[in-house]
C-alpha positions as semicolon CSV with decimal commas, in nm:
position;residue;x (nm);y (nm);z (nm)
1;M;1,551;-0,406;6,654
2;D;1,348;-0,101;6,725
3;Q;1,175;-0,143;7,064
4;R;0,843;-0,053;6,902
5;F;0,878;-0,255;6,594
6;D;0,611;-0,239;6,312
7;V;0,344;-0,471;6,437
8;T;0,113;-0,371;6,151
9;E;0,357;-0,495;5,896
10;R;0,425;-0,816;6,084
11;F;0,062;-0,905;6,107
12;A;-0,060;-0,753;5,781
13;D;-0,238;-1,078;5,692
14;G;-0,446;-1,069;6,006
15;A;-0,453;-1,168;6,375
16;Q;-0,601;-1,514;6,334
17;Y;-0,358;-1,816;6,299
18;I;-0,547;-2,108;6,151
19;A;-0,398;-2,418;5,980
20;G;-0,046;-2,277;5,971
21;R;-0,109;-1,922;5,834
22;L;-0,227;-1,584;5,936
23;R;-0,567;-1,467;5,813
24;Q;-0,812;-1,188;5,869
25;G;-1,100;-1,229;6,114
26;G;-1,454;-1,263;5,985
27;S;-1,632;-1,059;6,246
28;E;-1,767;-0,712;6,168
29;G;-1,583;-0,582;6,478
30;T;-1,226;-0,454;6,500
31;H;-0,992;-0,401;6,790
32;Q;-0,693;-0,181;6,855
33;V;-0,396;-0,299;7,053
34;V;-0,279;-0,009;7,254
35;D;0,065;0,057;7,410
36;P;-0,040;0,120;7,772
37;A;0,277;0,322;7,839
38;T;0,178;0,593;7,587
39;G;-0,190;0,538;7,515
40;E;-0,101;0,511;7,142
41;Q;-0,266;0,255;6,916
42;V;-0,003;0,019;6,771
43;F;-0,202;-0,235;6,582
44;G;-0,562;-0,272;6,452
45;Y;-0,714;-0,594;6,346
46;R;-1,043;-0,758;6,258
47;L;-1,175;-0,978;6,527
48;A;-1,256;-1,346;6,506
49;G;-1,620;-1,439;6,477
50;A;-1,804;-1,768;6,523
51;A;-1,721;-1,876;6,167
52;D;-1,350;-1,827;6,238
53;V;-1,386;-2,049;6,550
54;D;-1,552;-2,315;6,323
55;T;-1,266;-2,300;6,081
56;A;-1,000;-2,321;6,357
57;V;-1,182;-2,619;6,522
58;A;-1,209;-2,793;6,187
59;A;-0,832;-2,737;6,129
60;A;-0,750;-2,873;6,465
61;A;-0,987;-3,175;6,416
62;A;-0,818;-3,247;6,078
63;A;-0,473;-3,241;6,228
64;F;-0,569;-3,451;6,533
65;P;-0,542;-3,808;6,393
66;A;-0,194;-3,774;6,268
67;W;-0,063;-3,576;6,563
68;A;-0,225;-3,818;6,808
69;G;-0,086;-4,107;6,610
70;A;0,270;-3,965;6,615
71;T;0,502;-4,150;6,845
72;P;0,599;-3,976;7,171
73;G;0,953;-3,939;7,031
74;E;0,827;-3,768;6,722
75;R;0,619;-3,515;6,920
76;S;0,911;-3,462;7,154
77;D;1,151;-3,387;6,873
78;A;0,913;-3,143;6,721
79;M;0,879;-2,960;7,052
80;H;1,257;-2,948;7,102
81;R;1,274;-2,771;6,770
82;F;0,996;-2,543;6,880
83;A;1,204;-2,445;7,181
84;A;1,503;-2,374;6,964
85;V;1,301;-2,144;6,733
86;L;1,158;-1,959;7,026
87;T;1,509;-1,910;7,166
88;E;1,612;-1,747;6,839
89;R;1,304;-1,521;6,860
90;A;1,349;-1,440;7,223
91;D;1,423;-1,073;7,169
92;D;1,125;-1,019;6,946
93;L;0,897;-1,199;7,190
94;A;1,021;-0,983;7,488
95;H;0,973;-0,656;7,303
96;A;0,623;-0,754;7,177
97;E;0,519;-0,862;7,526
98;S;0,637;-0,527;7,676
99;L;0,472;-0,330;7,391
100;Q;0,127;-0,488;7,438
101;C;0,132;-0,527;7,815
102;G;0,353;-0,242;7,941
103;K;0,579;-0,485;8,122
104;P;0,930;-0,360;8,211
105;I;1,160;-0,511;7,948
106;K;1,376;-0,673;8,228
107;L;1,060;-0,869;8,337
108;S;0,980;-0,983;7,985
109;T;1,347;-1,061;7,909
110;E;1,431;-1,239;8,242
111;F;1,097;-1,395;8,341
112;D;0,820;-1,415;8,075
113;V;1,027;-1,525;7,773
114;P;1,279;-1,765;7,928
115;G;1,008;-1,922;8,147
116;S;0,798;-1,991;7,849
117;I;1,090;-2,147;7,659
118;D;1,170;-2,358;7,954
119;N;0,808;-2,477;7,963
120;V;0,847;-2,596;7,598
121;S;1,163;-2,787;7,680
122;F;0,996;-2,939;7,989
123;F;0,700;-3,067;7,791
124;A;0,921;-3,188;7,510
125;G;1,069;-3,423;7,760
126;A;0,738;-3,501;7,923
127;A;0,594;-3,609;7,582
128;R;0,809;-3,930;7,619
129;Q;0,696;-4,008;7,978
130;L;0,325;-4,066;7,940
131;E;0,264;-4,365;8,168
132;G;-0,025;-4,571;8,308
133;K;-0,052;-4,841;8,567
134;A;0,169;-5,142;8,488
135;A;0,008;-5,457;8,356
136;A;-0,107;-5,702;8,614
137;E;-0,361;-5,983;8,671
138;Y;-0,598;-5,810;8,911
139;S;-0,893;-6,044;8,846
140;G;-0,675;-6,351;8,826
141;D;-0,823;-6,446;8,487
142;H;-0,732;-6,121;8,302
143;T;-0,441;-5,898;8,235
144;S;-0,524;-5,524;8,286
145;Y;-0,332;-5,224;8,187
146;I;-0,393;-4,848;8,154
147;R;-0,364;-4,648;7,838
148;R;-0,342;-4,270;7,843
149;E;-0,480;-4,129;7,522
150;P;-0,523;-3,771;7,391
151;I;-0,868;-3,625;7,433
152;G;-0,916;-3,446;7,105
153;V;-0,953;-3,075;7,016
154;I;-0,884;-2,848;7,315
155;G;-1,046;-2,501;7,330
156;S;-0,847;-2,272;7,556
157;I;-0,889;-1,915;7,672
158;A;-0,594;-1,722;7,804
159;P;-0,586;-1,384;7,996
160;W;-0,397;-1,059;7,924
161;N;-0,159;-1,041;8,220
162;Y;0,092;-1,300;8,097
163;P;-0,008;-1,353;7,730
164;L;0,302;-1,549;7,626
165;Q;0,328;-1,758;7,939
166;M;-0,038;-1,831;7,943
167;A;-0,026;-1,937;7,580
168;A;0,253;-2,177;7,671
169;W;0,074;-2,316;7,974
170;K;-0,234;-2,380;7,765
171;V;-0,082;-2,527;7,452
172;L;0,217;-2,723;7,569
173;P;0,070;-3,000;7,787
174;A;-0,217;-3,038;7,539
175;I;-0,003;-3,096;7,231
176;A;0,258;-3,298;7,421
177;A;-0,018;-3,547;7,509
178;G;-0,123;-3,565;7,135
179;N;-0,409;-3,320;7,135
180;T;-0,458;-3,030;6,899
181;I;-0,568;-2,683;7,019
182;V;-0,749;-2,364;6,943
183;L;-0,632;-2,087;7,165
184;K;-0,816;-1,759;7,219
185;P;-0,592;-1,496;7,378
186;A;-0,729;-1,177;7,527
187;E;-0,816;-0,939;7,246
188;L;-0,600;-0,675;7,429
189;T;-0,286;-0,875;7,394
190;P;-0,281;-1,125;7,096
191;L;0,066;-1,050;6,964
192;T;0,287;-1,301;7,143
193;S;0,029;-1,578;7,119
194;L;0,047;-1,530;6,737
195;M;0,421;-1,531;6,735
196;F;0,423;-1,838;6,957
197;A;0,200;-2,023;6,697
198;Q;0,413;-1,909;6,413
199;A;0,726;-2,032;6,580
200;A;0,565;-2,378;6,615
201;T;0,509;-2,391;6,236
202;E;0,862;-2,276;6,167
203;A;0,979;-2,565;6,390
204;G;0,787;-2,810;6,176
205;L;0,481;-2,879;6,391
206;P;0,193;-2,982;6,146
207;D;-0,053;-2,717;6,032
208;G;-0,363;-2,721;6,255
209;V;-0,198;-2,850;6,567
210;I;-0,191;-2,497;6,717
211;N;-0,450;-2,245;6,608
212;V;-0,516;-1,893;6,750
213;V;-0,835;-1,697;6,720
214;S;-0,816;-1,337;6,837
215;G;-1,162;-1,223;6,940
216;T;-1,393;-1,110;7,223
217;G;-1,515;-1,337;7,495
218;P;-1,889;-1,309;7,417
219;E;-1,838;-1,378;7,036
220;A;-1,540;-1,599;6,991
221;G;-1,478;-1,725;7,344
222;E;-1,827;-1,838;7,425
223;W;-1,865;-2,032;7,097
224;L;-1,517;-2,193;7,145
225;V;-1,626;-2,310;7,486
226;S;-1,968;-2,431;7,359
227;H;-1,852;-2,585;7,033
228;P;-1,960;-2,947;7,004
229;A;-1,640;-3,059;6,845
230;V;-1,427;-2,923;7,127
231;A;-1,358;-3,199;7,378
232;M;-1,207;-3,005;7,663
233;T;-1,185;-2,640;7,760
234;S;-0,918;-2,473;7,978
235;F;-0,973;-2,119;8,099
236;T;-0,764;-1,873;8,302
237;G;-0,929;-1,552;8,423
238;S;-1,160;-1,417;8,679
239;T;-1,375;-1,631;8,899
240;A;-1,688;-1,453;8,761
241;V;-1,617;-1,539;8,403
242;G;-1,500;-1,889;8,505
243;R;-1,847;-1,960;8,630
244;R;-1,984;-1,870;8,282
245;V;-1,729;-2,088;8,112
246;A;-1,824;-2,375;8,339
247;E;-2,190;-2,329;8,256
248;L;-2,131;-2,332;7,884
249;A;-1,885;-2,622;7,889
250;T;-2,110;-2,846;8,086
251;S;-2,390;-2,816;7,835
252;T;-2,184;-3,043;7,603
253;V;-2,020;-3,246;7,887
254;K;-1,669;-3,121;7,828
255;R;-1,376;-3,168;8,054
256;I;-1,301;-2,837;8,226
257;H;-0,988;-2,690;8,368
258;L;-1,030;-2,346;8,542
259;E;-0,751;-2,131;8,684
260;L;-0,933;-1,835;8,835
261;G;-0,885;-1,546;9,066
262;G;-0,666;-1,514;9,372
263;K;-0,607;-1,301;9,678
264;A;-0,288;-1,439;9,810
265;P;-0,207;-1,394;10,179
266;F;0,147;-1,313;10,296
267;V;0,175;-1,430;10,660
268;V;0,466;-1,287;10,862
269;F;0,526;-1,448;11,203
270;D;0,715;-1,249;11,473
271;D;1,030;-1,445;11,432
272;A;1,063;-1,381;11,061
273;D;1,357;-1,210;10,894
274;L;1,204;-0,862;10,879
275;E;1,421;-0,735;10,592
276;A;1,362;-1,049;10,385
277;A;0,983;-1,034;10,444
278;A;0,972;-0,661;10,353
279;H;1,165;-0,716;10,028
280;G;0,960;-1,025;9,956
281;A;0,633;-0,836;10,005
282;V;0,720;-0,549;9,773
283;A;0,846;-0,785;9,499
284;G;0,548;-1,015;9,543
285;A;0,290;-0,731;9,545
286;L;0,434;-0,536;9,256
287;I;0,546;-0,799;9,001
288;N;0,374;-0,729;8,671
289;S;0,231;-0,411;8,830
290;G;0,035;-0,637;9,069
291;Q;-0,151;-0,796;8,768
292;D;-0,077;-1,150;8,883
293;C;-0,331;-1,389;9,034
294;T;-0,067;-1,515;9,287
295;A;0,058;-1,155;9,380
296;A;0,092;-1,075;9,749
297;T;-0,214;-0,867;9,804
298;R;-0,278;-0,889;10,182
299;A;0,000;-0,916;10,438
300;Y;-0,082;-1,046;10,785
301;V;0,196;-0,939;11,018
302;Q;0,228;-1,052;11,383
303;R;0,198;-0,747;11,606
304;P;0,561;-0,734;11,736
305;L;0,683;-0,683;11,376
306;Y;0,386;-0,485;11,234
307;D;0,509;-0,127;11,267
308;A;0,865;-0,206;11,147
309;F;0,723;-0,407;10,856
310;V;0,485;-0,125;10,742
311;A;0,774;0,132;10,765
312;A;1,016;-0,098;10,572
313;V;0,767;-0,170;10,298
314;A;0,669;0,196;10,261
315;D;1,033;0,292;10,224
316;L;1,099;0,024;9,960
317;M;0,776;0,110;9,768
318;A;0,881;0,474;9,751
319;S;1,209;0,372;9,584
320;V;1,040;0,174;9,298
321;R;1,117;0,344;8,965
322;L;0,818;0,391;8,736
323;G;0,896;0,466;8,374
324;D;0,920;0,362;8,008
325;P;0,888;-0,020;7,993
326;F;1,182;-0,024;7,742
327;D;1,421;0,152;7,978
328;P;1,626;-0,131;8,142
329;H;1,618;0,051;8,475
330;T;1,244;0,078;8,496
331;D;1,099;-0,128;8,787
332;L;0,727;-0,077;8,737
333;G;0,552;-0,026;8,409
334;P;0,189;0,079;8,347
335;L;-0,119;-0,140;8,400
336;V;-0,248;-0,312;8,083
337;S;-0,495;-0,037;8,007
338;H;-0,637;0,286;8,132
339;A;-0,960;0,114;8,218
340;Q;-0,762;-0,130;8,446
341;R;-0,577;0,160;8,604
342;D;-0,900;0,341;8,678
343;R;-1,043;0,016;8,829
344;V;-0,749;-0,007;9,068
345;A;-0,767;0,365;9,156
346;G;-1,138;0,306;9,235
347;F;-1,056;0,045;9,490
348;V;-0,802;0,266;9,658
349;D;-1,025;0,573;9,652
350;R;-1,306;0,381;9,822
351;A;-1,066;0,240;10,084
352;R;-0,975;0,601;10,192
353;G;-1,316;0,602;10,371
354;Y;-1,223;0,317;10,608
355;A;-0,849;0,271;10,589
356;T;-0,510;0,468;10,560
357;V;-0,312;0,505;10,239
358;V;0,042;0,504;10,370
359;T;0,219;0,558;10,041
360;G;0,118;0,575;9,676
361;G;-0,251;0,574;9,592
362;E;-0,220;0,813;9,295
363;I;-0,183;0,840;8,920
364;P;0,152;0,998;8,847
365;G;0,173;1,325;8,649
366;G;0,430;1,456;8,412
367;D;0,557;1,227;8,130
368;L;0,378;0,932;8,281
369;A;0,038;1,092;8,284
370;K;-0,045;0,970;7,935
371;G;0,017;0,612;8,023
372;A;-0,182;0,373;8,246
373;Y;0,050;0,416;8,544
374;Y;-0,037;0,387;8,912
375;R;0,198;0,428;9,199
376;P;0,284;0,140;9,434
377;T;0,032;0,162;9,717
378;L;0,043;0,048;10,076
379;I;-0,273;0,050;10,281
380;T;-0,318;-0,008;10,657
381;G;-0,620;-0,010;10,898
382;A;-0,853;-0,195;10,660
383;P;-1,098;-0,431;10,834
384;Q;-1,084;-0,797;10,737
385;D;-1,428;-0,786;10,577
386;S;-1,351;-0,478;10,371
387;E;-1,344;-0,468;9,993
388;I;-0,968;-0,393;9,968
389;V;-0,893;-0,700;10,176
390;Q;-1,146;-0,934;10,025
391;S;-1,161;-0,856;9,654
392;E;-0,911;-0,915;9,378
393;I;-0,774;-0,573;9,278
394;F;-0,516;-0,680;9,012
395;G;-0,296;-0,374;9,069
396;P;0,012;-0,263;9,268
397;V;-0,174;-0,249;9,599
398;L;-0,081;-0,420;9,927
399;A;-0,300;-0,423;10,242
400;V;-0,131;-0,492;10,572
401;V;-0,329;-0,630;10,869
402;P;-0,194;-0,708;11,218
403;F;-0,257;-1,039;11,405
404;D;-0,172;-1,168;11,750
405;S;-0,167;-1,546;11,779
406;D;-0,056;-1,799;11,517
407;D;-0,411;-1,942;11,513
408;E;-0,550;-1,589;11,428
409;G;-0,289;-1,530;11,148
410;I;-0,378;-1,854;10,973
411;A;-0,749;-1,802;11,014
412;L;-0,739;-1,457;10,866
413;A;-0,522;-1,582;10,574
414;N;-0,792;-1,845;10,495
415;D;-1,077;-1,594;10,528
416;T;-1,145;-1,520;10,163
417;P;-1,323;-1,727;9,896
418;Y;-0,996;-1,776;9,708
419;G;-0,726;-2,041;9,736
420;L;-0,461;-1,998;9,472
421;A;-0,140;-1,914;9,649
422;A;-0,005;-1,806;9,987
423;S;0,320;-1,755;10,169
424;A;0,444;-1,788;10,536
425;W;0,753;-1,624;10,677
426;S;0,930;-1,755;10,989
427;R;1,260;-1,907;11,103
428;D;1,067;-2,176;11,296
429;V;1,036;-2,502;11,099
430;Y;0,726;-2,606;11,308
431;R;0,554;-2,280;11,239
432;T;0,619;-2,305;10,869
433;G;0,526;-2,665;10,867
434;R;0,195;-2,586;11,014
435;A;0,136;-2,300;10,776
436;S;0,218;-2,529;10,478
437;R;-0,047;-2,772;10,596
438;E;-0,320;-2,536;10,702
439;L;-0,308;-2,251;10,453
440;R;-0,583;-2,338;10,204
441;A;-0,411;-2,269;9,866
442;G;-0,283;-2,466;9,573
443;C;0,070;-2,328;9,633
444;V;0,230;-2,223;9,958
445;W;0,570;-2,061;9,961
446;I;0,794;-2,058;10,272
447;N;1,013;-1,743;10,311
448;D;0,952;-1,647;9,955
449;H;0,662;-1,549;9,731
450;I;0,604;-1,581;9,348
451;P;0,874;-1,817;9,206
452;I;0,742;-2,086;8,972
453;I;0,915;-2,369;8,801
454;S;0,809;-2,587;8,512
455;E;0,842;-2,914;8,704
456;M;0,588;-2,808;8,969
457;P;0,217;-2,753;8,934
458;H;0,024;-2,430;8,949
459;G;-0,352;-2,415;9,025
460;G;-0,595;-2,339;9,303
461;V;-0,876;-2,457;9,528
462;R;-1,211;-2,318;9,616
463;A;-1,305;-2,002;9,416
464;S;-0,965;-2,008;9,252
465;G;-1,066;-2,311;9,037
466;F;-0,934;-2,659;8,978
467;G;-0,680;-2,833;8,764
468;K;-0,310;-2,764;8,721
469;D;-0,088;-2,583;8,480
470;M;0,274;-2,683;8,423
471;S;0,432;-3,005;8,553
472;A;0,345;-3,368;8,483
473;Y;0,017;-3,319;8,675
474;S;-0,089;-3,075;8,399
475;F;0,019;-3,319;8,132
476;E;-0,203;-3,591;8,275
477;E;-0,512;-3,357;8,273
478;Y;-0,496;-3,345;7,889
479;T;-0,524;-3,724;7,856
480;Q;-0,810;-3,963;7,909
481;V;-0,760;-4,291;8,088
482;K;-0,857;-4,614;7,919
483;H;-0,861;-4,954;8,085
484;V;-0,771;-5,243;7,857
485;M;-0,851;-5,598;7,989
486;F;-0,739;-5,930;7,820
487;D;-0,887;-6,264;7,890
488;N;-0,609;-6,514;7,969
489;T;-0,816;-6,837;8,001
490;A;-0,946;-6,910;7,650
491;V;-1,251;-7,056;7,832
492;V;-1,570;-7,036;7,615
493;R;-1,814;-7,035;7,916
494;K;-1,688;-6,828;8,190
495;D;-1,812;-6,899;8,544
496;W;-1,966;-6,549;8,572
497;H;-2,193;-6,614;8,279
498;R;-2,420;-6,812;8,503
499;T;-2,532;-6,486;8,675
500;V;-2,687;-6,400;8,332
501;F;-2,796;-6,741;8,203
502;G;-2,754;-7,113;8,279
503;D;-2,606;-7,286;8,582
504;R;-2,253;-7,325;8,722
505;Q;-2,043;-7,565;8,516
506;T;-1,923;-7,869;8,707
């Protein structure tokens, strides 16, 4: 298959997927998907409007009774078939993801696509493991048990940094629990979300279980979140937009799941394996061109290792190969857009006034100049309260800050509003144990940074939001708990009735 396959032909019927088929959007606006490696427009489509959201929600609502009423085994079987279809389409998915995002093909092929397929397989199994508290006679006169039931139509909004994986994280726990869903991907990157939904239909999932509306946040997104027939909303994106989503969702008393921004600390104690920490920092900072909410963005290094760590990271960053995302030797692709590249460059340019750019900090020339590329960047000397240390940059930029005592290192790591992910590096089990307890984050890695697995939850605390993606914890969030209580006495007048009328029976 050509690496830049004909997207226009593939999605000639439109970029909305509702009730099992592609259709054109009803908004007056259009959008162009741009290959960020070249700046070329690769696909234009008509955006979704409020009426498209209405149609998608209606399709999901119509599909809900039958899908919710299916047995766990039936839903599981359908999702296993879904995983098989995605496996057959893996090459297409990887190329589409690299085309719309600029990801190196080795990242799409080895991380995004297989991780998403593994998620499908995990939730296919989880669909048969939905449990509540076992039946018991807690009152003495009644038998109680817990039912976990689907919520209804879920309205989810996914970001542009991992379009396929985020589609999977939103869709899979919802449908495994018996819900139906309307997903709004970022308008920059709708391609793999549409392909994901098409694969579900090919696998035999009923029409309307998974719907995709490709539109802007202000038009399609806000109405999806506000829609009275949507029972729950799940959003992944910036903290600022998350606040707006929460405001809209609470107006109709929806359940909310928010996975928001991050500013992950990377804490290196003085007994750490220096080579491992340096390699981990470069990989953790540069994955997906730094467009990862769990990326290592600020390294705190205990002073005895500080100079050697900075030197090692600078050398490794200088060796990173920027290039065509479809070249298997490329390490770092472009950012998702020229606007995002310029935003990252702005952070670094402002930091020059108060910090030192050790390496990088520039837009490359030559053949890469037409793309949204930015060189891996290492910054030192930035104060803890500076913008470069405190704000989410979402680019290939790592700030390194020294610390002296263990207390100081952990305090500095916790000194931002965020709490999504963190890592600690040490050979001392007591140091790492303390770090795992005291670092305020939803995920703490020890002597590594970034790996995720389907069986374990992903989600933050504080300004990074609440709720979990992946794992059985995510599955439970897409259910509502119902207490069922059976009288076991067959007594007409219960003793407690006297608190309302009459006297105690003798």
